XYZ file of N, CA and C in Angstrom:
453
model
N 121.715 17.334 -32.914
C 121.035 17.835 -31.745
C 120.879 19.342 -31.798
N 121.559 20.167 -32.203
C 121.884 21.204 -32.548
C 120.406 22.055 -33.653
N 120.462 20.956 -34.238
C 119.740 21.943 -35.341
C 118.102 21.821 -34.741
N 117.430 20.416 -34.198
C 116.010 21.051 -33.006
C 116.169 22.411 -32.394
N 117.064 22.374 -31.407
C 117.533 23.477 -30.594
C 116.951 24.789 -31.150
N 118.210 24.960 -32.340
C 117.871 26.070 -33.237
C 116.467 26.396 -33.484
N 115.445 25.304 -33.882
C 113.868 25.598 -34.772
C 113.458 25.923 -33.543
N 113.359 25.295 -32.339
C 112.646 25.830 -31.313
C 112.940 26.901 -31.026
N 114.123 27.473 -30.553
C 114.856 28.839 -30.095
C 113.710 30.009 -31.419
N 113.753 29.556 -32.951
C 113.481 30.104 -33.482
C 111.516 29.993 -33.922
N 110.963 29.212 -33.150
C 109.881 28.858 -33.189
C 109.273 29.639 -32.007
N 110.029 29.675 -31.261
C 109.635 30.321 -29.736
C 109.439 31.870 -30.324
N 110.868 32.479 -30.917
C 110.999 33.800 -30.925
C 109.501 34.290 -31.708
N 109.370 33.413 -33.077
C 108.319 33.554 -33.753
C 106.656 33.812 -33.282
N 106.964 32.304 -32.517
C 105.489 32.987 -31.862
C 105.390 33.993 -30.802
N 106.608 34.534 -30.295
C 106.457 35.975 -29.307
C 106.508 37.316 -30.273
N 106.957 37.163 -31.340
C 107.034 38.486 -32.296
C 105.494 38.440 -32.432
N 104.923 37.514 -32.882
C 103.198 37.443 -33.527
C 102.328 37.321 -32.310
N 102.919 36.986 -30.653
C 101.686 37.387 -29.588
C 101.991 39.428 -29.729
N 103.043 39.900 -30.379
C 103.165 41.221 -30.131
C 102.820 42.012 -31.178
N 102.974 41.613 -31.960
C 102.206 41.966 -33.464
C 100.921 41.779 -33.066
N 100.208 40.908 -32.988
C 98.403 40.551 -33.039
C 98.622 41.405 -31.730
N 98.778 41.923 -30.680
C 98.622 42.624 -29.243
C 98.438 44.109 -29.788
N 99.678 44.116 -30.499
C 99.577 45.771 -30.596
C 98.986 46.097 -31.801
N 97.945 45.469 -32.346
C 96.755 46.218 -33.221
C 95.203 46.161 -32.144
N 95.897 45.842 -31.160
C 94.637 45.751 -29.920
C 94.556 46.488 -28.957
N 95.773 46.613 -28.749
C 95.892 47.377 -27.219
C 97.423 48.468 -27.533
N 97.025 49.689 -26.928
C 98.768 50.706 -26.813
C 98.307 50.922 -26.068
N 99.780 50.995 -25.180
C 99.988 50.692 -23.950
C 99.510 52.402 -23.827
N 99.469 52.745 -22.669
C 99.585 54.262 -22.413
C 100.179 54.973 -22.052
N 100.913 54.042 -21.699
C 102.328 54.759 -21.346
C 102.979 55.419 -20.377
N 100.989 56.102 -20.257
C 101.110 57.274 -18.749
C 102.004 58.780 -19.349
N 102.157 58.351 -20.340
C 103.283 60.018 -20.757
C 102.308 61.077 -21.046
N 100.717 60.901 -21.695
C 100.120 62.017 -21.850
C 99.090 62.123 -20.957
N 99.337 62.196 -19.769
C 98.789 62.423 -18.684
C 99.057 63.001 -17.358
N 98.150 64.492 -17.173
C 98.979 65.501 -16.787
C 99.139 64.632 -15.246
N 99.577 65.448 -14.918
C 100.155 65.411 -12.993
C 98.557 65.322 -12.381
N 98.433 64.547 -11.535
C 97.445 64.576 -10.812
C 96.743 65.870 -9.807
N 95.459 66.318 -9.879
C 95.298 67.724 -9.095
C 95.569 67.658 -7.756
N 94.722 66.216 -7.029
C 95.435 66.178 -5.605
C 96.257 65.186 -5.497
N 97.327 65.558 -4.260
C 98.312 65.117 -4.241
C 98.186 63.135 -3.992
N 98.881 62.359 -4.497
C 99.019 60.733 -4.138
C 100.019 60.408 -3.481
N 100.126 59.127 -3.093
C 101.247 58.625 -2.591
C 101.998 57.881 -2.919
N 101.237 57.081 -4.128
C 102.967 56.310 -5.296
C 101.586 56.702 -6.378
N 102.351 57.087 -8.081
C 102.230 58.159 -8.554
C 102.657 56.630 -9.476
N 101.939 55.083 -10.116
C 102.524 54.623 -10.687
C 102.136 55.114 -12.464
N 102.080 56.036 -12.594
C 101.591 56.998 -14.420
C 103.377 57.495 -14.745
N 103.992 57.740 -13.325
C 105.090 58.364 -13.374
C 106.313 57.533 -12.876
N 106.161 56.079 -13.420
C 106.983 54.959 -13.935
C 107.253 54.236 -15.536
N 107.943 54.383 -16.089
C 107.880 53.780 -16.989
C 108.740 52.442 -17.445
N 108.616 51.866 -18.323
C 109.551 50.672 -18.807
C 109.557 49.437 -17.477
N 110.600 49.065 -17.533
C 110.647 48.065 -16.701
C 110.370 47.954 -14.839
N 110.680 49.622 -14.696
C 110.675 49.990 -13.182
C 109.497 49.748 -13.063
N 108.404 50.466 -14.038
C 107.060 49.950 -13.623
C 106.399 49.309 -13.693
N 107.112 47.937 -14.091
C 106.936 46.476 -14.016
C 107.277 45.932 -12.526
N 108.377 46.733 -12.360
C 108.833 46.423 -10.672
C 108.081 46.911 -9.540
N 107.926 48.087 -10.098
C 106.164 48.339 -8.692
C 105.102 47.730 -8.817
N 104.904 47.677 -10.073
C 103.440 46.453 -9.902
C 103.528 46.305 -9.472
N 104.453 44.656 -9.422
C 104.917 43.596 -8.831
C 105.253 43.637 -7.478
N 105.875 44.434 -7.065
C 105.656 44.955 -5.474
C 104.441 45.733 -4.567
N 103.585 46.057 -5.661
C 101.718 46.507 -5.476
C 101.367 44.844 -5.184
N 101.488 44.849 -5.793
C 100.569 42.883 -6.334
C 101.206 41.972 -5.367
N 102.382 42.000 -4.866
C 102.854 40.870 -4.028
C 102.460 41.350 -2.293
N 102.516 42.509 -2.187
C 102.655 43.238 -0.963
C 101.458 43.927 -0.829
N 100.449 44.205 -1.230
C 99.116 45.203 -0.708
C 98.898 45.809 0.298
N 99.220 44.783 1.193
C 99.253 45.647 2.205
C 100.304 46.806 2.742
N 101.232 46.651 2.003
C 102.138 47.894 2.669
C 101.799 49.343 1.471
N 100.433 48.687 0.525
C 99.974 50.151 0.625
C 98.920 50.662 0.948
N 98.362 49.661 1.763
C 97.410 50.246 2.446
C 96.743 51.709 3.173
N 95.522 51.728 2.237
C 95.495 53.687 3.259
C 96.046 54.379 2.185
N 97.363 54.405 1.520
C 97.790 55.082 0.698
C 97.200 55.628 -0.623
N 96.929 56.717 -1.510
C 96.297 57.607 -2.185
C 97.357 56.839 -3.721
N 96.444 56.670 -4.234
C 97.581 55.856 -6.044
C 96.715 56.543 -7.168
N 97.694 55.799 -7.938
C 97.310 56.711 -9.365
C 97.738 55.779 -10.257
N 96.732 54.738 -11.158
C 96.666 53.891 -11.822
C 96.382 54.276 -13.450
N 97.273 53.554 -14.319
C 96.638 54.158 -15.690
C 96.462 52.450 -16.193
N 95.516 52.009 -17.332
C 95.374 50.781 -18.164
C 93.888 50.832 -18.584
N 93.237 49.747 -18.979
C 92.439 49.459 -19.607
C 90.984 49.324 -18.463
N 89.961 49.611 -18.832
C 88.308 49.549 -17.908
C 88.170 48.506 -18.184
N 87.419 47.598 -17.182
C 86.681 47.036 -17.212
C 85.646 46.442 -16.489
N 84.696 45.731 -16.700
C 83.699 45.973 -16.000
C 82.960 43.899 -15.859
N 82.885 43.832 -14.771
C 82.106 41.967 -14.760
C 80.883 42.303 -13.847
N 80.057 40.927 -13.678
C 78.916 40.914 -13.034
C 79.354 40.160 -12.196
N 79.202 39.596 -10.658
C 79.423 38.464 -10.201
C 78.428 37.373 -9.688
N 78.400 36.132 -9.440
C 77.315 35.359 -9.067
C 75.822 35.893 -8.584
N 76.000 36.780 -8.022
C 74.883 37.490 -7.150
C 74.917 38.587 -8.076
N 74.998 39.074 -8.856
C 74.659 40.341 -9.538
C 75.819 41.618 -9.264
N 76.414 42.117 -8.262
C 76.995 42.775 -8.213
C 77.697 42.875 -9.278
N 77.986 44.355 -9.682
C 78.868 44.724 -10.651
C 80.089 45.432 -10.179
N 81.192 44.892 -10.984
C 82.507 45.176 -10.371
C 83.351 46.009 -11.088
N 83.803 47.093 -10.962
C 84.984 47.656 -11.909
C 86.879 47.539 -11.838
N 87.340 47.610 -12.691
C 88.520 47.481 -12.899
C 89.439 48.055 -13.794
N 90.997 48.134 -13.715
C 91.662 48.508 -14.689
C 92.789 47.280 -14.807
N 92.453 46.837 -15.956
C 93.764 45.707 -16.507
C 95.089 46.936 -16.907
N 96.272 46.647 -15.899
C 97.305 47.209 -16.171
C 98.215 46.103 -17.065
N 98.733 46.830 -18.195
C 99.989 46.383 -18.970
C 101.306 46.274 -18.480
N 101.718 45.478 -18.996
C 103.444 45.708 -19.134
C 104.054 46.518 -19.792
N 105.631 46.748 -19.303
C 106.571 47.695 -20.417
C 105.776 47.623 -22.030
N 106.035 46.211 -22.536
C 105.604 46.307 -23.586
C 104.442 46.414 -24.301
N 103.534 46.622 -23.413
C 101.768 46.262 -24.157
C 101.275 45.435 -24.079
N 101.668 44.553 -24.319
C 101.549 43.010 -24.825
C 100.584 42.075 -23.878
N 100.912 42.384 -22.305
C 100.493 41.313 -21.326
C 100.296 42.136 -19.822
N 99.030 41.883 -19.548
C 98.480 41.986 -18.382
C 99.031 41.919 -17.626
N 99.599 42.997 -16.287
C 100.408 42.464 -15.242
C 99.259 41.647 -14.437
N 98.478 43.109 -14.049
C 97.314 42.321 -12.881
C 95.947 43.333 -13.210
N 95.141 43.043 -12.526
C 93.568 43.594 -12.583
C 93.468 43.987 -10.789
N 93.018 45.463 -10.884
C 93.270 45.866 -9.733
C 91.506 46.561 -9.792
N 90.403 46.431 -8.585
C 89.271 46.546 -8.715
C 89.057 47.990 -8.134
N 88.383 48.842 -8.794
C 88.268 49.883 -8.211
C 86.694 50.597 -7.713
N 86.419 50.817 -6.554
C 84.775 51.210 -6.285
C 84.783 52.700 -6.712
N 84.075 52.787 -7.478
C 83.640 54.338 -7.992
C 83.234 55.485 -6.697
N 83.696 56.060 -6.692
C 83.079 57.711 -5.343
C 81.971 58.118 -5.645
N 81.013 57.985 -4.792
C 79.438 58.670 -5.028
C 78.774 58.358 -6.061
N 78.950 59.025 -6.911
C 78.231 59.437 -8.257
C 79.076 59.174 -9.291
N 79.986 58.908 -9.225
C 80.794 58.832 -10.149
C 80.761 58.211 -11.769
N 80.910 58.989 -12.770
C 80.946 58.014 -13.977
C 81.316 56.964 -14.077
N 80.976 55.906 -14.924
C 82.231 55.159 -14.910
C 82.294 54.612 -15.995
N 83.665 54.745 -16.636
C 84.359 54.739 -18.115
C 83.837 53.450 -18.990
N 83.747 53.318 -19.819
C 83.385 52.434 -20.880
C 84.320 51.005 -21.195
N 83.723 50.266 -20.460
C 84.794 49.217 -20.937
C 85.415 48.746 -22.294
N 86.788 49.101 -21.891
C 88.011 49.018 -23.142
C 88.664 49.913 -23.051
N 88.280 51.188 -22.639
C 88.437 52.177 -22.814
C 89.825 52.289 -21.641
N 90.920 53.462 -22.313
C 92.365 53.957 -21.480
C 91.612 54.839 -20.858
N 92.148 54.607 -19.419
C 91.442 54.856 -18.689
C 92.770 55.163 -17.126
N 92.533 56.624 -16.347
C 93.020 56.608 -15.467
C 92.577 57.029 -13.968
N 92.820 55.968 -13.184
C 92.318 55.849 -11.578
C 92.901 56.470 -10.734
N 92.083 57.117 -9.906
C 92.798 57.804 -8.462
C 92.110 57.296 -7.263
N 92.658 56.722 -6.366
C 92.082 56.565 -5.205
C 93.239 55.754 -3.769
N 92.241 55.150 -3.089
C 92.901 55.021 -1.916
C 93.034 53.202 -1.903
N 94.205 52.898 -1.630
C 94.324 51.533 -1.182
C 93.649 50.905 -0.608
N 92.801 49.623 -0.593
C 92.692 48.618 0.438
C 92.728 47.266 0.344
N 92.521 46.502 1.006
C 93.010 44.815 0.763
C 91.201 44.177 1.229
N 90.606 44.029 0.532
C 89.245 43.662 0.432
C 89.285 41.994 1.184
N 90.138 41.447 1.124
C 90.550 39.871 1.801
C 89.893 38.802 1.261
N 89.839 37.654 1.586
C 89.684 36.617 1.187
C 88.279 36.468 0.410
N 88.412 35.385 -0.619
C 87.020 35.724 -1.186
C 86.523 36.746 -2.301
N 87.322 37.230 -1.950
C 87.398 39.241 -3.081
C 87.129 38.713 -4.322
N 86.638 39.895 -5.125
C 87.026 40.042 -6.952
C 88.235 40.021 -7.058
N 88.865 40.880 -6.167
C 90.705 40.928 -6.882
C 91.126 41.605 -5.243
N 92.348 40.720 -5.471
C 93.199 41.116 -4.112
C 93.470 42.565 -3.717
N 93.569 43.131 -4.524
C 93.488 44.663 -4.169
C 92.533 45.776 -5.253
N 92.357 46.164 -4.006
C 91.168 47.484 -4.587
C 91.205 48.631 -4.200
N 91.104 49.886 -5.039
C 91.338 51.378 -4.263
C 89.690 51.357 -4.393
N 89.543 51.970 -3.695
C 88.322 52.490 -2.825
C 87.793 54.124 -2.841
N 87.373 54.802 -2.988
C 87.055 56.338 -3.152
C 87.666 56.421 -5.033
N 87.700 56.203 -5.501
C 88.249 56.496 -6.684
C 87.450 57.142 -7.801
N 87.919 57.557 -8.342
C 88.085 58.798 -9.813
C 88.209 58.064 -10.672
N 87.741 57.346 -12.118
C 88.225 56.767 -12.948
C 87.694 57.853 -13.963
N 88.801 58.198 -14.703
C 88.609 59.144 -16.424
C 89.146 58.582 -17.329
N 88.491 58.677 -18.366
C 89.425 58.506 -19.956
C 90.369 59.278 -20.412
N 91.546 58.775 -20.682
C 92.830 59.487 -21.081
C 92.267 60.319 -22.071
C-alpha cells in the first residue's frame, strides 16, 4: 500500500515542479520591488506586499470588496484586455501569486479620460479607486479612475 502512496506523493510533486517550470518561462512575477512609490498618495499600497502576505490581501480584496470601497489602490500584474457580448471592451490586470505560477484573481480596471492603455501581456501597474460594479459585472471588483503603466 505504501509504495502507490509514494508514486503519487511523487507524481503530484512532479507535475507541480513542471506547472512551475513551463510558468516561469512565461510569466515573472513582478514582484512590485522595481517600482517606485506611488506620486499620489493610496490607501492599501498592494506593490508594497510581498510573498505570502500578499497572497493574504488579495484574498481579503477578493472576498470582501466592499470594505474597500471608495478607497485609492495600487495594483501590479499582467494587462489584459476582452470584448464582451455587445462589443464593449474591458480592461484588466491578472494578479499572481507569491510564486508566479497562478492567477489569484482578475480585477477590471476603467481607464481615466484619455488614458493609454497598456498592451496586453504586458507588466503592468494600476492606480485607482475601488468599486463593486454588482451583479452581472466582468469581474467583481473594479477600480474606476485609473492609471494603468508599464513597469
Amino acid at each position: 500500500m505504501r509504495k502507490p502512496l509514494v508514486l503519487n506523493i511523487l507524481a503530484a510533486a512532479g507535475i507541480a515542479a513542471s506547472a512551475l517550470a513551463m510558468s516561469a518561462g512565461r510569466y515573472r512575477d513582478p514582484a512590485c520591488v522595481r517600482i517606485p512609490p506611488p506620486s499620489s498618495p493610496v490607501d492599501v499600497d498592494f506593490t508594497a506586499f510581498h510573498g505570502i502576505m500578499r497572497d493574504v490581501k488579495f484574498t481579503a480584496f477578493l472576498r470582501a470588496p466592499g470594505d474597500f470601497r471608495g478607497q485609492r489602490v495600487r495594483l501590479c500584474g499582467v494587462a489584459l484586455q476582452a470584448e464582451d457580448a455587445k462589443g464593449r471592451r474591458h480592461y484588466g490586470v491578472k494578479v499572481f501569486d507569491a510564486a508566479g505560477c497562478c492567477p489569484l484573481f482578475i480585477v477590471e480596471y476603467l481607464p481615466a479620460g484619455t488614458n493609454a492603455v497598456p498592451e496586453e501581456g504586458a507588466e503592468i501597474v494600476v492606480d485607482g479607486t475601488v468599486h463593486t460594479p454588482g451583479p452581472g459585472a466582468f469581474c467583481p471588483v473594479a477600480v474606476s479612475n485609473a492609471v494603468a503603466r508599464p513597469l
